[in-house]
Structure formats: C-alpha cells, structure tokens
PDB file of C-alpha atoms and ligand atoms in Angstrom:
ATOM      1  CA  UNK A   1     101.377  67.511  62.364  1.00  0.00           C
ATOM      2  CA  UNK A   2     103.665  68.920  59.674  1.00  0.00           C
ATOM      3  CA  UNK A   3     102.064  68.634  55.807  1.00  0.00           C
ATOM      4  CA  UNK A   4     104.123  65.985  53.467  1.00  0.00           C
ATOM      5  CA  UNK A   5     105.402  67.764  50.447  1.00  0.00           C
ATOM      6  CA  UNK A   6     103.420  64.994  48.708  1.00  0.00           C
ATOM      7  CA  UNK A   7     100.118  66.395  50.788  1.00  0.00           C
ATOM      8  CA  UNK A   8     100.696  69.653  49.611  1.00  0.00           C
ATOM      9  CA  UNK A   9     101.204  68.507  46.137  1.00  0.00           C
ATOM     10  CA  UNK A  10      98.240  66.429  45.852  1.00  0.00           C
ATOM     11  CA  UNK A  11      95.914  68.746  47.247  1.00  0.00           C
ATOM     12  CA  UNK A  12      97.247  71.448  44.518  1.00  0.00           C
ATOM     13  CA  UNK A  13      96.828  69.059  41.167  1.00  0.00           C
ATOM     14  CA  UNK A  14      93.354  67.856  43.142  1.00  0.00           C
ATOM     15  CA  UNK A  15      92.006  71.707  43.004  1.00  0.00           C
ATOM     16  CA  UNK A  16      92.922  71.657  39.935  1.00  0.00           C
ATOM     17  CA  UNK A  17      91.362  69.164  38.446  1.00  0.00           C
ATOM     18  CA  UNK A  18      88.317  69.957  40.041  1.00  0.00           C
ATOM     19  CA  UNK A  19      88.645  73.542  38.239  1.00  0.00           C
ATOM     20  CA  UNK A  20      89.499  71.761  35.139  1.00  0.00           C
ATOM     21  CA  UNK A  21      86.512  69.919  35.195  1.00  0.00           C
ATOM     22  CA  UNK A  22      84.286  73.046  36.030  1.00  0.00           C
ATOM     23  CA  UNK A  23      86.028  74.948  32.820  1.00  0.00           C
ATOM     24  CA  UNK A  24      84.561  72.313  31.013  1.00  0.00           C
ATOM     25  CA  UNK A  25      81.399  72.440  32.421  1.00  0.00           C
ATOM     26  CA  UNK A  26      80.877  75.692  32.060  1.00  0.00           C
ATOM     27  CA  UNK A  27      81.648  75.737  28.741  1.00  0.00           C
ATOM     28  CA  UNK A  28      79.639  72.641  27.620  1.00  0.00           C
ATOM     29  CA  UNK A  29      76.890  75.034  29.626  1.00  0.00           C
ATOM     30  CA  UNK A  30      77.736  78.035  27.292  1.00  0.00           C
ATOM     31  CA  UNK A  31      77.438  75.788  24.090  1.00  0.00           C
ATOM     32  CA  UNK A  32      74.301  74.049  25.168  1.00  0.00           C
ATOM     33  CA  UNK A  33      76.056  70.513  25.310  1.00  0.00           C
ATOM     34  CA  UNK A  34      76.072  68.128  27.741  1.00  0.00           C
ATOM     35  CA  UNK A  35      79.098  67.619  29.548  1.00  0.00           C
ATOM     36  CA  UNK A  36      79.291  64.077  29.904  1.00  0.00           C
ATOM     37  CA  UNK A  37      79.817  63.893  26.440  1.00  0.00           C
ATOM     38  CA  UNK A  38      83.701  65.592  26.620  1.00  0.00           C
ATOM     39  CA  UNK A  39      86.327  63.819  28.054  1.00  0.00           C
ATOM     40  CA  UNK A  40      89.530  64.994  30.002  1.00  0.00           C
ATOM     41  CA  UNK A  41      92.392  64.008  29.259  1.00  0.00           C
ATOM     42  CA  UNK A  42      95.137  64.979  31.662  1.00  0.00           C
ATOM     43  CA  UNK A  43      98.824  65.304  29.880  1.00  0.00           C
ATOM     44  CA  UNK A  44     101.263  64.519  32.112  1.00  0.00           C
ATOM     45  CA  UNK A  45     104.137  64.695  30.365  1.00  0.00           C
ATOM     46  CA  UNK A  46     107.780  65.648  31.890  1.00  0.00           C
ATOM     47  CA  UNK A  47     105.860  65.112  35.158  1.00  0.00           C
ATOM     48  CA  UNK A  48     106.975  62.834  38.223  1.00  0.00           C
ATOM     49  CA  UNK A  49     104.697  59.462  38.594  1.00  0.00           C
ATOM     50  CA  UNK A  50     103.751  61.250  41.903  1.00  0.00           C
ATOM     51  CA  UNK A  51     101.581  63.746  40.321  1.00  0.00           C
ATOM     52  CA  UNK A  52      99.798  61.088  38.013  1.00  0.00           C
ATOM     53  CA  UNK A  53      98.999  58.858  41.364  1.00  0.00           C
ATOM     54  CA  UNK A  54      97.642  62.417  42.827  1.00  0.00           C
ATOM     55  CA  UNK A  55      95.281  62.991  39.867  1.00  0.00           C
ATOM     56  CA  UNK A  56      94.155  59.179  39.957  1.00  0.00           C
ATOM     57  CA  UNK A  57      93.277  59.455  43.753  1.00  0.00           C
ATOM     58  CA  UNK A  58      90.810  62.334  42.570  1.00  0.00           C
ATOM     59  CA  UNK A  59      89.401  59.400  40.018  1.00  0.00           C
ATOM     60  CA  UNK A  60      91.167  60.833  36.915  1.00  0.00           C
ATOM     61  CA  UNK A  61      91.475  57.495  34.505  1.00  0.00           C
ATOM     62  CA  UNK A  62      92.925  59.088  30.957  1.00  0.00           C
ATOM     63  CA  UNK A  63      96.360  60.209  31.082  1.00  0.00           C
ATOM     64  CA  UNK A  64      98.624  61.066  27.971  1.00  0.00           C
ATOM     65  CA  UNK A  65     101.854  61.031  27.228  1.00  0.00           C
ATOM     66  CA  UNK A  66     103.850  62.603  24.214  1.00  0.00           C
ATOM     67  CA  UNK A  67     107.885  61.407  24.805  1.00  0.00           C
ATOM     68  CA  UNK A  68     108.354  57.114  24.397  1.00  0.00           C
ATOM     69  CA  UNK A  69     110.706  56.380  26.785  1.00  0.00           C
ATOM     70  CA  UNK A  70     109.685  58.580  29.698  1.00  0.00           C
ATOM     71  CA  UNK A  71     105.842  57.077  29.082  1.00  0.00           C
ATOM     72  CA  UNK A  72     106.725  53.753  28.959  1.00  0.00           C
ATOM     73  CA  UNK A  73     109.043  53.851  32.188  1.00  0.00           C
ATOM     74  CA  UNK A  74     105.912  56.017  33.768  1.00  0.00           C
ATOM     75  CA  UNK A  75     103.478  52.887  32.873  1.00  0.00           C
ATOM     76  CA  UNK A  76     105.818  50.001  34.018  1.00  0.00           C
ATOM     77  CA  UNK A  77     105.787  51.850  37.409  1.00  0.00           C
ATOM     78  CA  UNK A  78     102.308  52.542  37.467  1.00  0.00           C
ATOM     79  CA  UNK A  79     101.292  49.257  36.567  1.00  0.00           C
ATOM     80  CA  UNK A  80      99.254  47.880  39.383  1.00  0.00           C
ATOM     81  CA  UNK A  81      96.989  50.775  38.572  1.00  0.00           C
ATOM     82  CA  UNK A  82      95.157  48.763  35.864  1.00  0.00           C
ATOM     83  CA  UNK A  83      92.630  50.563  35.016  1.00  0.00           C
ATOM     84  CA  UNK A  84      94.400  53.834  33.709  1.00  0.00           C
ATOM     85  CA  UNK A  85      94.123  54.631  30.361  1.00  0.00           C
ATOM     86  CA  UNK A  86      96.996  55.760  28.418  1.00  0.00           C
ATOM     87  CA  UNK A  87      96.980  57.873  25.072  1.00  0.00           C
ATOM     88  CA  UNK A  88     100.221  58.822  23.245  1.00  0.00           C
ATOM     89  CA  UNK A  89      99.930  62.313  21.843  1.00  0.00           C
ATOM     90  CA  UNK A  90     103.730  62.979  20.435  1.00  0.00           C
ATOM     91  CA  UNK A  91     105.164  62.137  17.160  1.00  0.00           C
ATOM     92  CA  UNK A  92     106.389  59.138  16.524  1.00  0.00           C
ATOM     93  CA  UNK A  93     109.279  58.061  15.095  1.00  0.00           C
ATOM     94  CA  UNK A  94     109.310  54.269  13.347  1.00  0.00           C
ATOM     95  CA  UNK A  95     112.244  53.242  15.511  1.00  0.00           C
ATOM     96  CA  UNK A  96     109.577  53.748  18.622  1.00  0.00           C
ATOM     97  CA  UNK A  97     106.392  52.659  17.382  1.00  0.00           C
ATOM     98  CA  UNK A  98     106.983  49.028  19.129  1.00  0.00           C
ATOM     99  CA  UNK A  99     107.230  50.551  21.787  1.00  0.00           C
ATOM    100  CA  UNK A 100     103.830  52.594  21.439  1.00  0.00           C
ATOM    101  CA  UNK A 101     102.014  49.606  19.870  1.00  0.00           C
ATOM    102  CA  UNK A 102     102.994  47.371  23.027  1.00  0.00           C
ATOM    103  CA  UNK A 103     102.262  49.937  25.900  1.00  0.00           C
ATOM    104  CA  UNK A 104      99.388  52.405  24.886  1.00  0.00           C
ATOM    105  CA  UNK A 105      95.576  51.653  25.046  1.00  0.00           C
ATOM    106  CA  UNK A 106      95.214  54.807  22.246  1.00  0.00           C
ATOM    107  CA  UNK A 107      97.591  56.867  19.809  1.00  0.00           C
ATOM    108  CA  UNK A 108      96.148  60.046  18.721  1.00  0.00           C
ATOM    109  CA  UNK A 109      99.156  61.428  16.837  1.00  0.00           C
ATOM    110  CA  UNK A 110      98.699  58.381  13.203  1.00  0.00           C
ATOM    111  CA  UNK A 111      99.388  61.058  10.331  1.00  0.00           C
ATOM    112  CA  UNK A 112     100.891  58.439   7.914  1.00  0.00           C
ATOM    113  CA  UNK A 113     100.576  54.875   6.177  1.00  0.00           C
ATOM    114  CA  UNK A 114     103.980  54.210   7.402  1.00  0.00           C
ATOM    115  CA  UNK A 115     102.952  54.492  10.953  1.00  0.00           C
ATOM    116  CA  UNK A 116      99.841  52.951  10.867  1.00  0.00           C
ATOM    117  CA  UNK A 117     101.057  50.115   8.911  1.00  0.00           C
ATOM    118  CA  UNK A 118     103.613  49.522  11.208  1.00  0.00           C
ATOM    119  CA  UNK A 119     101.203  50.200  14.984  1.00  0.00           C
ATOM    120  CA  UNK A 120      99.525  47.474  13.093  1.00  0.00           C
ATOM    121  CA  UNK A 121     101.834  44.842  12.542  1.00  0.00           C
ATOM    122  CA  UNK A 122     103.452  45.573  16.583  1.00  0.00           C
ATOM    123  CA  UNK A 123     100.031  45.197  18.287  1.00  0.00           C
ATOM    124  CA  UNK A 124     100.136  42.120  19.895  1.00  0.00           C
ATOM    125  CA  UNK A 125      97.575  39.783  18.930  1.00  0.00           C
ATOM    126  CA  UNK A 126      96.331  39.104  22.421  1.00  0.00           C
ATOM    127  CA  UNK A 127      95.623  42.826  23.338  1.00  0.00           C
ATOM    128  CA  UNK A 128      92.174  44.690  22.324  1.00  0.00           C
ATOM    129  CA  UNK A 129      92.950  46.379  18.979  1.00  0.00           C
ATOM    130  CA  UNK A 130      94.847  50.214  19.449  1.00  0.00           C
ATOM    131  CA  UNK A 131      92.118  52.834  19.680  1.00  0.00           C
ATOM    132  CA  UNK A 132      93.577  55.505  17.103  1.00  0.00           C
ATOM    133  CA  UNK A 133      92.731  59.204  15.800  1.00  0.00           C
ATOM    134  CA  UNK A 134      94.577  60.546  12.753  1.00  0.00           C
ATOM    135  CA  UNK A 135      95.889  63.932  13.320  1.00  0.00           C
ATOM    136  CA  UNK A 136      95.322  66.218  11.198  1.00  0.00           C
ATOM    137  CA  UNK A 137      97.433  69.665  10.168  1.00  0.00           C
ATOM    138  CA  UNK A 138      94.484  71.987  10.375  1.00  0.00           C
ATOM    139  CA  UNK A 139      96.481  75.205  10.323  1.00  0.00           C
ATOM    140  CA  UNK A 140      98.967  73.915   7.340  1.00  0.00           C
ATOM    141  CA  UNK A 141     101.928  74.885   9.300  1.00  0.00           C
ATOM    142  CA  UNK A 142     105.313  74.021   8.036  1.00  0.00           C
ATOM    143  CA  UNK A 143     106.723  72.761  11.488  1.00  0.00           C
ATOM    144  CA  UNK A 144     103.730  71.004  13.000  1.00  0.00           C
ATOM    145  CA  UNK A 145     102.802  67.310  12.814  1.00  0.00           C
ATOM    146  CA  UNK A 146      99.624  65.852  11.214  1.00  0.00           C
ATOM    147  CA  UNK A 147      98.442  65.153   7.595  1.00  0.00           C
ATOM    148  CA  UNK A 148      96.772  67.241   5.378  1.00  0.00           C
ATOM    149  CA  UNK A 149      92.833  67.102   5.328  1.00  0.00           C
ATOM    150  CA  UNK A 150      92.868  65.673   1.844  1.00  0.00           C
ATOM    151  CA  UNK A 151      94.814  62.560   3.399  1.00  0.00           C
ATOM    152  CA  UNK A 152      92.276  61.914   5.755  1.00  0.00           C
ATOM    153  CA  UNK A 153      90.486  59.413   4.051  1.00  0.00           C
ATOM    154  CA  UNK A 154      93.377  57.391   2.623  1.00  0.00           C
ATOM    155  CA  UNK A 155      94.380  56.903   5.904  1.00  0.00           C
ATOM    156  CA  UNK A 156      90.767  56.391   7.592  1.00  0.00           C
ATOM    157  CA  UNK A 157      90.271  53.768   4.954  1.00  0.00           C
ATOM    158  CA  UNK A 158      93.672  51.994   5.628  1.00  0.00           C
ATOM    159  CA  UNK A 159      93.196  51.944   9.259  1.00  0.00           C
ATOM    160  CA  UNK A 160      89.857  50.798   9.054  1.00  0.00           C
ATOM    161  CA  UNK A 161      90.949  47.609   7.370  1.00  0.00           C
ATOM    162  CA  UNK A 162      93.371  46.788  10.279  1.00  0.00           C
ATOM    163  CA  UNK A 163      92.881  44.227  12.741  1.00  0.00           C
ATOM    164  CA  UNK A 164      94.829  45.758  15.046  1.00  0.00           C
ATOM    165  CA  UNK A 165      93.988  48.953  15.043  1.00  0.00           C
ATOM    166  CA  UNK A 166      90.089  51.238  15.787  1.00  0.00           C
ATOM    167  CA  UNK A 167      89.752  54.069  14.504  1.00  0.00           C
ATOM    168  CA  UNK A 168      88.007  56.388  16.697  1.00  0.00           C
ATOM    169  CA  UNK A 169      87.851  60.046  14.691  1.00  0.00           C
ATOM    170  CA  UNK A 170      90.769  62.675  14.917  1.00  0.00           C
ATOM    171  CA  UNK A 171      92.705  65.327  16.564  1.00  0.00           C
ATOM    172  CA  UNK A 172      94.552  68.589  15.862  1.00  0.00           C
ATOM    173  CA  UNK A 173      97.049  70.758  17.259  1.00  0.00           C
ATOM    174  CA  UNK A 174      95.890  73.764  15.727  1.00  0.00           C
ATOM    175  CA  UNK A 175      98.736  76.948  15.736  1.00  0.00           C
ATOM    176  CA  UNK A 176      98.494  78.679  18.926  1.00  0.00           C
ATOM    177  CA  UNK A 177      96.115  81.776  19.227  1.00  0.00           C
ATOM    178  CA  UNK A 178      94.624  83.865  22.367  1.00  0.00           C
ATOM    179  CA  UNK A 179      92.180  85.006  19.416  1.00  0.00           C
ATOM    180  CA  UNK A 180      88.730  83.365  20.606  1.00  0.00           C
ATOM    181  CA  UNK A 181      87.425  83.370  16.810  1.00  0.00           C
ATOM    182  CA  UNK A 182      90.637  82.513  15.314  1.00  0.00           C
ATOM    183  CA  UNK A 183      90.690  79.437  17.321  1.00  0.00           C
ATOM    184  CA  UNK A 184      87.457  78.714  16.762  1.00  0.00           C
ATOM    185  CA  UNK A 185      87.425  78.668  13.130  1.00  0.00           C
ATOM    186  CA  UNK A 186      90.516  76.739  12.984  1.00  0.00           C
ATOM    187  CA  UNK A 187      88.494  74.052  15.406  1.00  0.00           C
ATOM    188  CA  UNK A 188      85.456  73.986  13.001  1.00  0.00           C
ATOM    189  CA  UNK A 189      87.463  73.299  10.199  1.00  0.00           C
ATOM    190  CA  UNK A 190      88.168  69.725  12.301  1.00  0.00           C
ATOM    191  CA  UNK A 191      84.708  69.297  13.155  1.00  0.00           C
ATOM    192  CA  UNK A 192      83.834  69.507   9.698  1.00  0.00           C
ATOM    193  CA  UNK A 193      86.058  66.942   8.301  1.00  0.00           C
ATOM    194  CA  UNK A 194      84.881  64.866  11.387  1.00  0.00           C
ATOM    195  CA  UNK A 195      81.156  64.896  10.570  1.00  0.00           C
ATOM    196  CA  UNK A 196      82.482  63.992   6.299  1.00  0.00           C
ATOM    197  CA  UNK A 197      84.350  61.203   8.136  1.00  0.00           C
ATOM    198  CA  UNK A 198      81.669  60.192   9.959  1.00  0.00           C
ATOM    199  CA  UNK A 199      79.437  59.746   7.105  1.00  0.00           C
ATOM    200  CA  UNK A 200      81.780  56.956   5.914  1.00  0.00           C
ATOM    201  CA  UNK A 201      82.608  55.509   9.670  1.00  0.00           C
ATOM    202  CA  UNK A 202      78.939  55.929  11.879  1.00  0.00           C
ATOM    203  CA  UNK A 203      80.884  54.226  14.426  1.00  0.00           C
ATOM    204  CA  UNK A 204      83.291  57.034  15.015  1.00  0.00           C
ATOM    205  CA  UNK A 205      83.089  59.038  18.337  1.00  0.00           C
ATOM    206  CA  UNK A 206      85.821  60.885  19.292  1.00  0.00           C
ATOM    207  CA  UNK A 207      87.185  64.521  18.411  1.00  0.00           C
ATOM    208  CA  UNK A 208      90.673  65.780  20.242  1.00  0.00           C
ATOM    209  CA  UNK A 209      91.142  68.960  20.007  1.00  0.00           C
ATOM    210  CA  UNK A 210      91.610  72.028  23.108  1.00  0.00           C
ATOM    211  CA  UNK A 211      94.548  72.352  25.032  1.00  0.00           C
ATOM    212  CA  UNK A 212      95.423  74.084  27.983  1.00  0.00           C
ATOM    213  CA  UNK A 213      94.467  77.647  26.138  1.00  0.00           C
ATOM    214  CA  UNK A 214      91.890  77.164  24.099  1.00  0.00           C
ATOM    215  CA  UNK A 215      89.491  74.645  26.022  1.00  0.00           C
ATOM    216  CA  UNK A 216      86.534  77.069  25.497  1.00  0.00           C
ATOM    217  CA  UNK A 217      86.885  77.675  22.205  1.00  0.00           C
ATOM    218  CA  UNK A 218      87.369  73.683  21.566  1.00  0.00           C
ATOM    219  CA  UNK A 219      84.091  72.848  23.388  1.00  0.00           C
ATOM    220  CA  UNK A 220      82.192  75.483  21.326  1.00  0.00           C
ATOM    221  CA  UNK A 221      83.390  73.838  17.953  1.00  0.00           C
ATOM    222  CA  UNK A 222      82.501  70.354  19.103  1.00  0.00           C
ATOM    223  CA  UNK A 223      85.217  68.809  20.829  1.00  0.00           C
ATOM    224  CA  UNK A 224      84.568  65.301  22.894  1.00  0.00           C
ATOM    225  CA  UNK A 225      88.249  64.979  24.280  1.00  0.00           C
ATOM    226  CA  UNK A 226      89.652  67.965  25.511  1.00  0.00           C
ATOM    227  CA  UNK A 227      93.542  67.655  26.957  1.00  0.00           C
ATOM    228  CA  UNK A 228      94.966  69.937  29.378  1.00  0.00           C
ATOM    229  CA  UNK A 229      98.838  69.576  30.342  1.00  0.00           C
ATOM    230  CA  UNK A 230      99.564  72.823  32.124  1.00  0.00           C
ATOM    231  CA  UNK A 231      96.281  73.975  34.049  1.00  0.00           C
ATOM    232  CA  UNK A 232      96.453  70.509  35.530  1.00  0.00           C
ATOM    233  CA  UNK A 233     100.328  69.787  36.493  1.00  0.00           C
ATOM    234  CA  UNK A 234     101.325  73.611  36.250  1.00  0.00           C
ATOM    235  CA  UNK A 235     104.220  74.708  33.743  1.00  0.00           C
ATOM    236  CA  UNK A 236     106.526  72.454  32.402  1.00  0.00           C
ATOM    237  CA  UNK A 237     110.651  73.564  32.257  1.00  0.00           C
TER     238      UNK A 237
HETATM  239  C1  LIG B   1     101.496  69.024  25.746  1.00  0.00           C
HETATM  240  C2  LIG B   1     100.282  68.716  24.956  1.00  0.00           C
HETATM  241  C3  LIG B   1      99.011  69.072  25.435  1.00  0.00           C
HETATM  242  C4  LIG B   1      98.777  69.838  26.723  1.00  0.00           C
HETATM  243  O1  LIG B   1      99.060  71.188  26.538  1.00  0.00           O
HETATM  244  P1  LIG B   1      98.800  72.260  27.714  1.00  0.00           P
HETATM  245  O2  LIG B   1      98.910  73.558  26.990  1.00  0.00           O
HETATM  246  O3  LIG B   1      99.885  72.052  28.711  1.00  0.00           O
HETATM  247  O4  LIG B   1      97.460  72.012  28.256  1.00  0.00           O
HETATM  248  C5  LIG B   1      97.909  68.711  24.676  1.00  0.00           C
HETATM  249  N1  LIG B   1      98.050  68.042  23.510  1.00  0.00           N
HETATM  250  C6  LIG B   1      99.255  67.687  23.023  1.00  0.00           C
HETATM  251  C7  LIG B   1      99.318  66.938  21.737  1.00  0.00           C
HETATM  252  C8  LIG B   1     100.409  68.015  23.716  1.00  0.00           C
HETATM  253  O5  LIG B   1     101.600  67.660  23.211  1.00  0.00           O
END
C-alpha cells in the first residue's frame, strides 16, 4: 500500500498534538497545577482545512483563527463539524467585525469600546452571547495590539453590560523573549490584573496567554488557555 500524502500529514500534526499536550502536562506538573484546568487552543491560521480535520480526528475541539476572510471561508467548509469551537485572535478592523460577530463562538483580541460596542450590536439575537477576553498590552509596545491595563476596567464594565457579549477574563501577546524570567514576569503582570478583575467579575475563568515559545513560562504564571500555532501545524511562510 503506498501512504496518502494526507496519511502522512495527519499522522505528523497527530504526534504533535499529543506532544503539545504532554508540554502542557509537564508543565502544569512543574507548577503543581492540575492540567485539566489549561486549555489548548490550536491556531491554525494560514493553514489548509486539511490540517484542522487532522487535529479534530485526534479530538482537538478549539481552533483559532487571526485573518477574517480566510477564517470565515475555513468555517463555512468545516461546517458539518458542529461542535468545533472557534476563537478569533487577530485584530480587528470595524469594517470586519460583522463578520467576526456572525461566525466566531469567542474573540479574544476586544481592546476598545468601539469594537465591543459594535461585536455587540452584530451578534445575532438568536446565537448564545460572544464569549470575549480583552487583550491587554502588557509589554506597552508601540506596534502591538491590546489596551493599556488602566483600560481594563472601562472596558470589563462596558462589556459586562452587553447582552450580546460574556466576558470571560483576558489575554496578552506579551513581546517575544527566549528569557524564561523575562517572560514570566511579563505573564504575572496579566495574572495580576486578572485576579483585580476577578474581584469585580467572580464569574470570570479564563486567562490566554503562552504561545508556541513560551508555553512553560505561561503555565507557571497561571495561564488556563494556552495557544500554540507553530509546534502544532509547523512554520508558517
Ligand atoms: C499566531 C498566534 C499564536 C500562535 O503562535 P505560535 O508561535 O505559532 O504558537 C498565538 N496567539 C496569537 C494571538 C497569534 O496570532
């Protein structure tokens, strides 16, 4: 029998998800958490439909997406698999966020009123309110997305008040480091807005943060969603 490219394929994302899955382990392990309580997120963006379908066969559920366009073409052909979940984690512009409002289950990436107001007034009425985090610019750089920690509870508090929208806790993108204690300080400076926010919204549960490099480092600092891209799906061009 000759192997289907598609064989081959799927057998390479399965291994590693499985080894995704064991990194986080490991490291729940080394931080004395339990691992049931961090979710993977597997960010397929730029990737073919083909390598989503492999991941789901290995009973991955929560995929994200960061480019409009390509994610909503991805979920109209994917859509007899019901029971996916789909995040957007790219910016969004307000010419797009119809388009986000009418196709995501969650948007991590809400770092204005603007956007928020708007996610709001696009839900449709018949579909379960928009699970959202607020992103937040933990490492104040100039050319990354987010909001600044003092705008975190303007936001919360407008959110909270939507009908159409959940909030669920926040995310970051912190600046890249391969610095173990850099990252990790810039990741407890999100957990600790997180556990203020929390204070004011018990019902909040979810903390994004860890990326392909810095899943370790994440876990250590608290993270419940971690979401790997790369390790999964291998590099994107
Ligand atoms: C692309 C992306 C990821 C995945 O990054 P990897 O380094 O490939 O794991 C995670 N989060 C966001 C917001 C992204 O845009």
């Amino acid at each position: 029998m000759t192997p289907q490219l598609t064989d081959k394929y799927m057998v390479t994302i399965a291994e590693r998800l499985t080894s995704a899955y064991a990194r986080i382990a490991e490291a729940a392990q080394n931080a004395q958490r339990n691992s049931n309580d961090i979710t993977l997120l597997a960010v397929s963006k730029t990737k073919p439909v083909s390598d989503i379908m492999a991941a789901y066969e290995q009973g991955q559920r929560q995929f994200g997406e960061s480019y409009v366009q390509e994610a909503v073409d991805k979920i109209a052909q994917l859509a007899t698999f019901s029971d996916i979940v789909w995040h957007f984690i790219g910016p969004i512009q307000s010419n797009k966020s119809a388009l986000v409002a009418n196709h995501f289950d969650w948007v991590q990436s809400v770092d204005r009123l603007k956007i928020a107001k708007r996610l709001n007034a696009q839900r449709p009425q018949e579909m379960p309110a928009l699970n959202i985090l607020i992103q937040v610019n933990i490492s104040a750089e100039d050319a990354k997305s987010g909001c600044a920690a003092e705008e975190i509870d303007q936001l919360a508090q407008f959110i909270s008040q939507c009908s159409q929208l959940k909030l669920r806790g926040l995310m970051a993108i912190p600046a890249k480091s391969d610095d173990a204690n850099t990252q990790i300080q810039y990741f407890e400076q999100l957990q600790t807005c997180f556990d203020k926010l929390q204070t004011q919204y018990p019902h909040i549960d979810t903390l994004s943060m860890g990326m392909s490099n810095d899943v370790e480092a994440a876990i250590t600092a608290g993270s419940t969603m971690v979401r790997i891209g790369t390790d999964i799906f291998g590099t994107r061009t």
